PDB file of C-alpha atoms and ligand atoms in Angstrom:
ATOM      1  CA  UNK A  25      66.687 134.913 167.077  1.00  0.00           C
ATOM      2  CA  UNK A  26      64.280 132.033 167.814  1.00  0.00           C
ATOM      3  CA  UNK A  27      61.231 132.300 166.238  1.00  0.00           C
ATOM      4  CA  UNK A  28      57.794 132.443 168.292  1.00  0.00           C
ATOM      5  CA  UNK A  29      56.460 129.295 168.418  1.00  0.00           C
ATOM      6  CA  UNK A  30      52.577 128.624 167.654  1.00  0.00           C
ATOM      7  CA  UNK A  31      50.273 128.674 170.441  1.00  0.00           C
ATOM      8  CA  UNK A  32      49.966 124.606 169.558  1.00  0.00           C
ATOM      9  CA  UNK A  33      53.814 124.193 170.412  1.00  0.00           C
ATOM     10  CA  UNK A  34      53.337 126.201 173.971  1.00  0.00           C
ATOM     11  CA  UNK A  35      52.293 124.715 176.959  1.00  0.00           C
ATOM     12  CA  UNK A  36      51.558 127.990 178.994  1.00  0.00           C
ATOM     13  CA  UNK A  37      49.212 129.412 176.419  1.00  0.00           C
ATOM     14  CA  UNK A  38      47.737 126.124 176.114  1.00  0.00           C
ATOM     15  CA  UNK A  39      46.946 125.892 179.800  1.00  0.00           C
ATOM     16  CA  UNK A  40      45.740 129.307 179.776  1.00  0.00           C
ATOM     17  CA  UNK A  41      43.043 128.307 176.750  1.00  0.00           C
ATOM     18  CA  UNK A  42      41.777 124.999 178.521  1.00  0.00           C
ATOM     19  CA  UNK A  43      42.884 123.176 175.042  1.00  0.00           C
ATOM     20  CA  UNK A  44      41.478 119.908 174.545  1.00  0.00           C
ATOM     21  CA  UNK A  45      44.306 116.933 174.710  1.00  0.00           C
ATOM     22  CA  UNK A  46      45.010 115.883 171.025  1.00  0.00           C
ATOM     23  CA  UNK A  47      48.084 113.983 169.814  1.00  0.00           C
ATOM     24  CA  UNK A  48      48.809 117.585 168.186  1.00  0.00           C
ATOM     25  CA  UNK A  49      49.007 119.253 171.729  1.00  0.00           C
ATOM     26  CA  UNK A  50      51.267 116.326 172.995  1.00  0.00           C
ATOM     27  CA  UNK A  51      53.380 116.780 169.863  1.00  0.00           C
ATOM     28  CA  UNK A  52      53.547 120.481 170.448  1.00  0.00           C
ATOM     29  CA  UNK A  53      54.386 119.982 174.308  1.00  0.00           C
ATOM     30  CA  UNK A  54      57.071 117.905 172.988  1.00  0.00           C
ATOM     31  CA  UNK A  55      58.533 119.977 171.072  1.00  0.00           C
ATOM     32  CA  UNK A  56      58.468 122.745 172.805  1.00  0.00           C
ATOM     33  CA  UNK A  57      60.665 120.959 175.701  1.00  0.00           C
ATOM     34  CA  UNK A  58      62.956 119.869 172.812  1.00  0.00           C
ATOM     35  CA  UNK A  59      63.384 123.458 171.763  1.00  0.00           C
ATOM     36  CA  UNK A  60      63.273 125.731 174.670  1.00  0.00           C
ATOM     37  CA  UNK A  61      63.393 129.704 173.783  1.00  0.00           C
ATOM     38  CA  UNK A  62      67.158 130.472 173.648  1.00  0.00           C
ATOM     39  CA  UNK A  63      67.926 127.193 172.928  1.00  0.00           C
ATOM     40  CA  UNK A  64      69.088 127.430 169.347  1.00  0.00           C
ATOM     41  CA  UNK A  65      70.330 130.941 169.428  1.00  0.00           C
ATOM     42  CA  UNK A  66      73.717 131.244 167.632  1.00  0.00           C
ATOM     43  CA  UNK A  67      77.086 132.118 169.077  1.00  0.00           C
ATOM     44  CA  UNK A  68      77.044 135.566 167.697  1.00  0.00           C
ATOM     45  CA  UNK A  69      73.100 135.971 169.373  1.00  0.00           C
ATOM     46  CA  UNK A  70      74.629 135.179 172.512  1.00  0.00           C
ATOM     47  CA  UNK A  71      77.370 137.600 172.212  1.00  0.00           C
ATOM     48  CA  UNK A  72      74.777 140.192 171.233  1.00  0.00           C
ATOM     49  CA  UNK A  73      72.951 139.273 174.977  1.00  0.00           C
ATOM     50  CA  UNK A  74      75.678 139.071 177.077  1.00  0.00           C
ATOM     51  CA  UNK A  75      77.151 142.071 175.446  1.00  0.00           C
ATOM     52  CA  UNK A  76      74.072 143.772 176.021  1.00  0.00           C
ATOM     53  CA  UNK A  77      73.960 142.609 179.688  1.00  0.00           C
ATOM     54  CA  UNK A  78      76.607 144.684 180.333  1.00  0.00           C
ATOM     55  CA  UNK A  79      74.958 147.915 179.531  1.00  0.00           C
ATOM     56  CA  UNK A  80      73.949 147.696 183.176  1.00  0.00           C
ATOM     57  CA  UNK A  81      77.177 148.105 184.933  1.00  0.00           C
ATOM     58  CA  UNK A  82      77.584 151.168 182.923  1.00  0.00           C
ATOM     59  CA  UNK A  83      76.981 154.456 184.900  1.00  0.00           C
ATOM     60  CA  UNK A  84      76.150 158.204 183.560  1.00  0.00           C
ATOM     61  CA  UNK A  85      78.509 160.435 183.715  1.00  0.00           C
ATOM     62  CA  UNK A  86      81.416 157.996 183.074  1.00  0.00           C
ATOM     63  CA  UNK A  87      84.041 157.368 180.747  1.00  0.00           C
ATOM     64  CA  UNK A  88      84.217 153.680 179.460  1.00  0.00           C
ATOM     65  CA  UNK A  89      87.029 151.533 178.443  1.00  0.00           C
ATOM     66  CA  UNK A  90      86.060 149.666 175.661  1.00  0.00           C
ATOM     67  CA  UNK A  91      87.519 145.853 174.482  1.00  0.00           C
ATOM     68  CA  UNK A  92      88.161 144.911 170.984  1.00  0.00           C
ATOM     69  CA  UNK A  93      86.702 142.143 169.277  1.00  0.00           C
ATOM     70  CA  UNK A  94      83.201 140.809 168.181  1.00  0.00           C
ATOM     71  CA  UNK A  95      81.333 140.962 171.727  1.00  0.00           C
ATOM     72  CA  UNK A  96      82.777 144.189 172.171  1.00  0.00           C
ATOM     73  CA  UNK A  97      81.618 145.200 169.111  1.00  0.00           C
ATOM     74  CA  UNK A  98      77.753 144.394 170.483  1.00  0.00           C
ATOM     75  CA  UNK A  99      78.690 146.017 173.540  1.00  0.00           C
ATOM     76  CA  UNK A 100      79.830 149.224 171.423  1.00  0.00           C
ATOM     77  CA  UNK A 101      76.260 149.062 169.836  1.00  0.00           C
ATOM     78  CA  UNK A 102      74.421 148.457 172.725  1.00  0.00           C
ATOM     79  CA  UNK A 103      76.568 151.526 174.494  1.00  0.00           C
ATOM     80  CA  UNK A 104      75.287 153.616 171.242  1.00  0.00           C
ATOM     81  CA  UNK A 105      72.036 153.874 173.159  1.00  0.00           C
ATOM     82  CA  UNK A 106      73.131 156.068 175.970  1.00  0.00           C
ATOM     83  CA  UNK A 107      75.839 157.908 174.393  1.00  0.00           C
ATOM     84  CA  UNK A 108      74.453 161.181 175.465  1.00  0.00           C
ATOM     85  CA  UNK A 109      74.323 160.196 179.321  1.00  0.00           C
ATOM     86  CA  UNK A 110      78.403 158.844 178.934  1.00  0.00           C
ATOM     87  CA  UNK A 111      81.308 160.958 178.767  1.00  0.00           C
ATOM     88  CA  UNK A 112      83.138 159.095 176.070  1.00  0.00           C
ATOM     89  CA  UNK A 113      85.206 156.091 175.691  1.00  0.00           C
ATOM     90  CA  UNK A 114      88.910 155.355 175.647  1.00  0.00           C
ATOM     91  CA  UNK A 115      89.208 151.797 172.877  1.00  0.00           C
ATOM     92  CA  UNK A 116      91.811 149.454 172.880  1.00  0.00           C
ATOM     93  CA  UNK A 117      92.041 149.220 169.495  1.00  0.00           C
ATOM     94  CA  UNK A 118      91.860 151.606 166.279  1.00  0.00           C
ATOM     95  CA  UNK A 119      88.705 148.909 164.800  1.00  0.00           C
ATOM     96  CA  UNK A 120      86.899 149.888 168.372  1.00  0.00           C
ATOM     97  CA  UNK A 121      87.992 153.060 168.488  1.00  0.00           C
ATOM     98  CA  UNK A 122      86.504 153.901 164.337  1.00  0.00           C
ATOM     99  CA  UNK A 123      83.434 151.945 165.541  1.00  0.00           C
ATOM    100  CA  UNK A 124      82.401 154.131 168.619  1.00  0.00           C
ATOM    101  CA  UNK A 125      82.938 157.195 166.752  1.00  0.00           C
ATOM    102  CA  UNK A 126      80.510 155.765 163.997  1.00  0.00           C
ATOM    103  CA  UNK A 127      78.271 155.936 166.883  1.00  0.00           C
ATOM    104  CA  UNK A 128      78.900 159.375 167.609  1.00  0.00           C
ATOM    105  CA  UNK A 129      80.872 158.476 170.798  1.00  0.00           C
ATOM    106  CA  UNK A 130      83.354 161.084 171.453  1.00  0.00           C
ATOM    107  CA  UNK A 131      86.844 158.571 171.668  1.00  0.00           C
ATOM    108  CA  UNK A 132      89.222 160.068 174.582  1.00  0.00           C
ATOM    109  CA  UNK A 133      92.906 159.069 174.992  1.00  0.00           C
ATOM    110  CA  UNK A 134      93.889 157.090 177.798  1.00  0.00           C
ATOM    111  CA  UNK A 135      96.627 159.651 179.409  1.00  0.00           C
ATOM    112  CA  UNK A 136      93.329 162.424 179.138  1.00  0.00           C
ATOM    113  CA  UNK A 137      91.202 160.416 180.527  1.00  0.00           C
ATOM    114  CA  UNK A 138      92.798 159.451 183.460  1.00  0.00           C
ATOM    115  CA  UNK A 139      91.823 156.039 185.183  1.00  0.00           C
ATOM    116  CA  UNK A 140      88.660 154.671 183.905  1.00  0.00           C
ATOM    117  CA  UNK A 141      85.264 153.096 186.295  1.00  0.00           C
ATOM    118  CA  UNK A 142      85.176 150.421 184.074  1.00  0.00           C
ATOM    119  CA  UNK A 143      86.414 148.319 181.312  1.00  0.00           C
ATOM    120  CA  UNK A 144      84.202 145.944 178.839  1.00  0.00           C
ATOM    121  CA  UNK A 145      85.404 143.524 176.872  1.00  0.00           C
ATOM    122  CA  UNK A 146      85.564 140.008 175.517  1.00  0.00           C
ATOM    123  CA  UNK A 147      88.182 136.926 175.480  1.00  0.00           C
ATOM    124  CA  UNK A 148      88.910 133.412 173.956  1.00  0.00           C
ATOM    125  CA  UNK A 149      89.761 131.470 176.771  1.00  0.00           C
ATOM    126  CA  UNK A 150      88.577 132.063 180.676  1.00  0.00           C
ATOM    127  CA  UNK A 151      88.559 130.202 183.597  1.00  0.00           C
ATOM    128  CA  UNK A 152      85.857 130.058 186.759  1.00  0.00           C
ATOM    129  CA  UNK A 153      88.978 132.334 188.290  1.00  0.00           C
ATOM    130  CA  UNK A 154      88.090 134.882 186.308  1.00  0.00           C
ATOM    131  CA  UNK A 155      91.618 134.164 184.139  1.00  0.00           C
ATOM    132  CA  UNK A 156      91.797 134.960 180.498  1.00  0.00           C
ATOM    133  CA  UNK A 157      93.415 134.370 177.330  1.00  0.00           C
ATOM    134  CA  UNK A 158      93.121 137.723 175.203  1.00  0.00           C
ATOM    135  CA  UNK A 159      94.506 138.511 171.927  1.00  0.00           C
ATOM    136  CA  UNK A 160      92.592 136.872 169.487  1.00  0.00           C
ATOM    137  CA  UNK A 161      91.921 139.995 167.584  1.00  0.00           C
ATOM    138  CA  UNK A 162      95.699 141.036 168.112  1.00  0.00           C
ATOM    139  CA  UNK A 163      94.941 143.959 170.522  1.00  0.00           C
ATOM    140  CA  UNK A 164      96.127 142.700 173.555  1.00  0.00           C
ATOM    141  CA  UNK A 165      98.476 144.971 174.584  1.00  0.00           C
ATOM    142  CA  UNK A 166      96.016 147.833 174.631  1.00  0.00           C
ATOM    143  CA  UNK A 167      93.519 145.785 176.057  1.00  0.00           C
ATOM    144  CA  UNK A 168      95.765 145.041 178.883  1.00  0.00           C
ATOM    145  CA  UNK A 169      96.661 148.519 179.476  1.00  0.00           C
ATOM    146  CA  UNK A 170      92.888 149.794 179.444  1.00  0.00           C
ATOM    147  CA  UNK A 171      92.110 146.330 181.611  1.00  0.00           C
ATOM    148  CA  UNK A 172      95.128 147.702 184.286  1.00  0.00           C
ATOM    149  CA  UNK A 173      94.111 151.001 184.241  1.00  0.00           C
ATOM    150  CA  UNK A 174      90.280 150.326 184.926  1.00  0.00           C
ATOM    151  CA  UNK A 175      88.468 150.113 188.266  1.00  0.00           C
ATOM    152  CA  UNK A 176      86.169 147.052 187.309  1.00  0.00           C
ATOM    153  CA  UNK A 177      87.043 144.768 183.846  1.00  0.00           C
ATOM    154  CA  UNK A 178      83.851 143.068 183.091  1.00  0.00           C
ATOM    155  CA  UNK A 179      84.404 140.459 180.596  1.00  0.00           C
ATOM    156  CA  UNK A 180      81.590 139.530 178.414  1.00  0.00           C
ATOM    157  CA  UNK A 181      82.001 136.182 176.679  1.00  0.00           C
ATOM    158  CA  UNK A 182      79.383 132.900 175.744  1.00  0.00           C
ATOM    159  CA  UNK A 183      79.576 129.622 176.968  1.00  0.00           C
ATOM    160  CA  UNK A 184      81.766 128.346 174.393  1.00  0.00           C
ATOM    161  CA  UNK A 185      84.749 130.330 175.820  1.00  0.00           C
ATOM    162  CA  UNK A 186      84.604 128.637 179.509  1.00  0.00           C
ATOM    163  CA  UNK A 187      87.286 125.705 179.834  1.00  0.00           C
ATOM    164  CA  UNK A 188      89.329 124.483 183.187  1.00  0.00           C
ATOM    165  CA  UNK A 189      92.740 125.473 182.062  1.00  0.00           C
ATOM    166  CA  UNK A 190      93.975 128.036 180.050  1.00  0.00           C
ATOM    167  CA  UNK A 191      96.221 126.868 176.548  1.00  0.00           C
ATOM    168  CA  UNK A 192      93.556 125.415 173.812  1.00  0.00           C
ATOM    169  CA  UNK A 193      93.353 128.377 172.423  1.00  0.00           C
ATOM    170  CA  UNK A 194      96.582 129.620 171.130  1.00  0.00           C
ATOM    171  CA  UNK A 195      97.967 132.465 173.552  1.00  0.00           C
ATOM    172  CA  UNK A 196      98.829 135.313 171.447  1.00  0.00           C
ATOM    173  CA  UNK A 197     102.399 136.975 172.225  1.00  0.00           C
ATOM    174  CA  UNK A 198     103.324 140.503 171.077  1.00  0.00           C
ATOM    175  CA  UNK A 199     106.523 140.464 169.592  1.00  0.00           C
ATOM    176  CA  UNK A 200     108.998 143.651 168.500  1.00  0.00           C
ATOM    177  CA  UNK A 201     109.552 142.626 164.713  1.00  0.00           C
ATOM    178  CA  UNK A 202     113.739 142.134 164.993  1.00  0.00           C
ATOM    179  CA  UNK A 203     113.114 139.967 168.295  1.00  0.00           C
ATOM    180  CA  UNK A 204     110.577 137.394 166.590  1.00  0.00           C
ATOM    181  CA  UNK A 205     113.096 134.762 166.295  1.00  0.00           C
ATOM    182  CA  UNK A 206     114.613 134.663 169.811  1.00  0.00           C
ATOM    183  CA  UNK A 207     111.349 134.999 171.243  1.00  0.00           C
ATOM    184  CA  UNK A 208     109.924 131.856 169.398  1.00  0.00           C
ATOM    185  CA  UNK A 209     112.779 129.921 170.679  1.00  0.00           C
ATOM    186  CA  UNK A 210     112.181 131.135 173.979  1.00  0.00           C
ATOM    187  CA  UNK A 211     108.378 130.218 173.761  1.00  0.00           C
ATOM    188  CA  UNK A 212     109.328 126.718 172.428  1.00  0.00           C
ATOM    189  CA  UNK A 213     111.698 126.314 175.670  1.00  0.00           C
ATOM    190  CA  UNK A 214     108.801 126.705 177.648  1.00  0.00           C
ATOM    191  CA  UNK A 215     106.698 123.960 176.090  1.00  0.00           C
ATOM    192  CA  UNK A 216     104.984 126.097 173.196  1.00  0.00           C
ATOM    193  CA  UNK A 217     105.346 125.991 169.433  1.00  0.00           C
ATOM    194  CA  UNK A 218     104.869 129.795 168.821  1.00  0.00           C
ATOM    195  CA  UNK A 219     103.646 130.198 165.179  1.00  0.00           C
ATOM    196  CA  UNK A 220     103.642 133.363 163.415  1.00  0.00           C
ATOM    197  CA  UNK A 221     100.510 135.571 162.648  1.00  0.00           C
ATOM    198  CA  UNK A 222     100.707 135.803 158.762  1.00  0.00           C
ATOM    199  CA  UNK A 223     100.269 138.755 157.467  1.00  0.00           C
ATOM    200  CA  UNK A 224      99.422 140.794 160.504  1.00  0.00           C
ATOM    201  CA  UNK A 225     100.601 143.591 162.209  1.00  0.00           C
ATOM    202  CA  UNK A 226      99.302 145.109 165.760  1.00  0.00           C
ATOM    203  CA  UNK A 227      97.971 148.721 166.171  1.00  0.00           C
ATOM    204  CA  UNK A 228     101.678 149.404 167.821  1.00  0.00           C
ATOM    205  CA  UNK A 229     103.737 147.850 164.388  1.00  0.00           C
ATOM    206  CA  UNK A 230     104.131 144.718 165.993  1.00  0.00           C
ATOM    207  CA  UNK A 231     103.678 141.463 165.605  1.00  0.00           C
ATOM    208  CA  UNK A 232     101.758 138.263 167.338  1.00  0.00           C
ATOM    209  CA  UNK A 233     103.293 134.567 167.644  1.00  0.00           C
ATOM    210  CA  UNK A 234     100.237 132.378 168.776  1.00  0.00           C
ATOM    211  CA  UNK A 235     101.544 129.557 170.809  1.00  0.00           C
ATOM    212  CA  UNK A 236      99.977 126.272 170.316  1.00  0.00           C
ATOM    213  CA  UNK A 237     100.129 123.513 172.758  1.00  0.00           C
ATOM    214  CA  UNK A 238     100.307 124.958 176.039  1.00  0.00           C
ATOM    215  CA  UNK A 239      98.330 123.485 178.779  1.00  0.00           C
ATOM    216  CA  UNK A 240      98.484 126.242 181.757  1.00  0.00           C
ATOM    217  CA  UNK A 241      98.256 124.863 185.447  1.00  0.00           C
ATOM    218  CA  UNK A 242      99.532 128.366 186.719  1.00  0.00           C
ATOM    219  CA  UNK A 243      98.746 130.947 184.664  1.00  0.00           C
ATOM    220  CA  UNK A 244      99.869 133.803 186.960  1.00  0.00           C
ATOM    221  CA  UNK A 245     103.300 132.796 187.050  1.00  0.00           C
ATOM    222  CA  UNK A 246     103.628 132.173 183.065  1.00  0.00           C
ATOM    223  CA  UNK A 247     101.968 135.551 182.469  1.00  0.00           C
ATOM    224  CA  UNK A 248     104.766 136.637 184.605  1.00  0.00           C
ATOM    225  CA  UNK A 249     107.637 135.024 183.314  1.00  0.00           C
ATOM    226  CA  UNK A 250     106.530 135.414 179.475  1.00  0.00           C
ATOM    227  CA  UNK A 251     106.791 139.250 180.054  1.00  0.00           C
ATOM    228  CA  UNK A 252     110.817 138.888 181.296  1.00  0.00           C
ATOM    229  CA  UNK A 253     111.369 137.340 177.361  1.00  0.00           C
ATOM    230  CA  UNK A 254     113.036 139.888 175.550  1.00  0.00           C
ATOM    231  CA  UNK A 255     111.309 141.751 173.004  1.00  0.00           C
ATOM    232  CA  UNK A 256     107.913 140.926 174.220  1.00  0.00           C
ATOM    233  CA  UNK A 257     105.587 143.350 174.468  1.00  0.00           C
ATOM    234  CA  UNK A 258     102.633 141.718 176.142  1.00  0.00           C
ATOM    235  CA  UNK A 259     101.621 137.962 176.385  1.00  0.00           C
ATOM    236  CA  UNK A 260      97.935 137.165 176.203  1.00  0.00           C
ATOM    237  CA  UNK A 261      97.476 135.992 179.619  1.00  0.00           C
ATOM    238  CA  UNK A 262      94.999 137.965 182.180  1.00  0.00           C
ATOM    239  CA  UNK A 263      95.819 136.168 185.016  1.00  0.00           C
ATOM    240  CA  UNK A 264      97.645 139.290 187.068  1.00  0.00           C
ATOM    241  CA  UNK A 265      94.785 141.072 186.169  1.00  0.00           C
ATOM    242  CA  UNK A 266      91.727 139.147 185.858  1.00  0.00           C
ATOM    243  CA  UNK A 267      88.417 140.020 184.996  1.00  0.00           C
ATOM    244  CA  UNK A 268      86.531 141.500 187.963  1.00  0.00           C
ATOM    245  CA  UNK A 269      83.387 140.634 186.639  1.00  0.00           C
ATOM    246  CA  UNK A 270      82.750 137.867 183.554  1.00  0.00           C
ATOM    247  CA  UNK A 271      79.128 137.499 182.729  1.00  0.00           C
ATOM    248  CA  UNK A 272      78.270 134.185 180.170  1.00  0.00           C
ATOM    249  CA  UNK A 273      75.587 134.079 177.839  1.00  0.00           C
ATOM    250  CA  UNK A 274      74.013 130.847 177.165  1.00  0.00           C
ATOM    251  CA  UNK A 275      70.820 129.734 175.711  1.00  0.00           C
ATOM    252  CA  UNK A 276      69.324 129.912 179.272  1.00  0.00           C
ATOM    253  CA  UNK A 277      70.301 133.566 180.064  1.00  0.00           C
ATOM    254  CA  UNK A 278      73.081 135.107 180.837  1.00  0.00           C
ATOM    255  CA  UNK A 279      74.745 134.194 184.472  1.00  0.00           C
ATOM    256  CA  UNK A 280      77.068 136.727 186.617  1.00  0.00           C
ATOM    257  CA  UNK A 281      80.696 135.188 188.102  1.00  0.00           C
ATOM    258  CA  UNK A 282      82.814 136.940 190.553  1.00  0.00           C
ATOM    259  CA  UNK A 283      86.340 136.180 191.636  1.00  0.00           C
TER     260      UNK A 283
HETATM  261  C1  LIG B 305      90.838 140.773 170.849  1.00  0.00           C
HETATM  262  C2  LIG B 305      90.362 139.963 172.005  1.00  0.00           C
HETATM  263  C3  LIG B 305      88.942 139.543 172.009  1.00  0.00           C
HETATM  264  O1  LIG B 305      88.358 139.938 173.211  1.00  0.00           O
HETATM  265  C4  LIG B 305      88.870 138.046 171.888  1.00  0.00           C
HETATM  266  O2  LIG B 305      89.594 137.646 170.735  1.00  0.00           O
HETATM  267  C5  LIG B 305      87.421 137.561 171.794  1.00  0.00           C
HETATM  268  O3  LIG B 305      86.895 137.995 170.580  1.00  0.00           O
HETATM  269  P1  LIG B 305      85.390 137.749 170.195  1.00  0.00           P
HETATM  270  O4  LIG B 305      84.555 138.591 171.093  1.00  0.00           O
HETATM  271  O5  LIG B 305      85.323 138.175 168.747  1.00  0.00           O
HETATM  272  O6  LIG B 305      85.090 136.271 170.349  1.00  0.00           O
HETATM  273  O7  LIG B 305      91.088 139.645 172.910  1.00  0.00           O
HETATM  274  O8  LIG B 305      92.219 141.019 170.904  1.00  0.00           O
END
């Protein structure tokens, strides 16, 4: 976090004390408009903000559908502090699901639970129309199922993850193991070079291609015709499903979009 600034680099507190004008003051003044509060918090502090932003949404009495990921992490901490006024969670991953019951959150299977009010979570990529890439973290498929099955998906993410079109980031692809190599080929047909995730396997035994090199003008339709390939399991497009909600932490605060 930003450290508090001497009352020499603040003009408020220097209005309020009637300080005489000295090159210091001006220097201070300076300075201070340089470096505005917020302005050199890290990625991960904004995370932490915008993660903790969403604590609002949250009601008592509800169960809450919880992303995967490191803003989803913060919002798993931040949920910590009014885990006696939820009802549980359901995760989308095993990592969330271990983390929330560090917290003493009582972790509910999604058939039990039945659909959810809400669903909280992060992504890599997302447009002002509220469309995502997920799957960084590899647990897109759950997060896609808890994001279908939810009410309102609030997605959490900072700045750094707005762009105009989808396909920078590499769009994850769940893959059944014995279908990896048709699948590739049918990625590569449509424009992609799908690259295997080393060394990884999804909570379901899977595993991910990340395609490089797409540049998506219409994500709803690709989302659409990925899923048709074969041995996919889930592509890492939220376009049929997009975010209800995204709120965006930057160094100014944290701002609210709706489709
Ligand atoms: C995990 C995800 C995450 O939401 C996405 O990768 C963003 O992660 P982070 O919050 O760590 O930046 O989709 O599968």
């Amino acid at each position: 976090m930003p450290q508090p600034r001497p009352d020499i680099g603040n003009p408020r507190r220097q209005a309020a004390g009637q300080a005489a004008w000295t090159p210091d003051l001006a220097l201070g003044i300076l300075d201070w408009f340089q470096s505005p509060p917020g302005k050199d918090m890290t990625q991960d502090e904004l995370k932490k903000a915008v993660a903790e932003a969403a604590l609002e949404y949250v009601q008592s009495g509800w169960i809450v559908g919880v992303g995967t990921g490191s803003t989803a992490n913060h919002f798993i901490d931040a949920l910590a502090k009014m885990k006696g006024r939820i009802d549980g969670a359901v995760a989308s991953s095993e990592a969330s699901a271990e983390r929330l019951r560090g917290h003493g959150i009582e972790v509910l299977d999604l058939n039990a639970a039945g659909p959810l009010p809400i669903y909280v979570d992060g992504a890599d990529e997302a447009t002002s129309h509220l469309h995502l890439t997920k799957g960084g973290g590899g647990a897109l498929t759950r997060e896609k199922i808890v994001a279908a099955a939810s009410e309102t998906f609030i997605c959490v993410i900072d700045e750094t993850k707005q762009v105009d079109y989808l396909g920078a980031f590499p769009m994850p692809v769940e893959v059944i193991p014995m279908a990896r190599s048709h699948v590739a080929r049918a990625l590569a047909a449509q424009g992609g070079n799908p690259v295997l995730r080393e060394g990884f396997r999804t909570d379901n035994g899977n595993v991910i291609l990340d395609v490089h090199g797409l540049r998506i003008m219409n994500a709803v339709e690709l989302e659409g015709e990925l899923d048709h390939i074969a041995g996919v399991v889930t592509n890492g497009l939220f376009a049929r499903r997009p975010a209800d909600i995204m709120l965006v932490g930057s160094a100014t605060g944290v701002d609210k979009i709706t489709a």
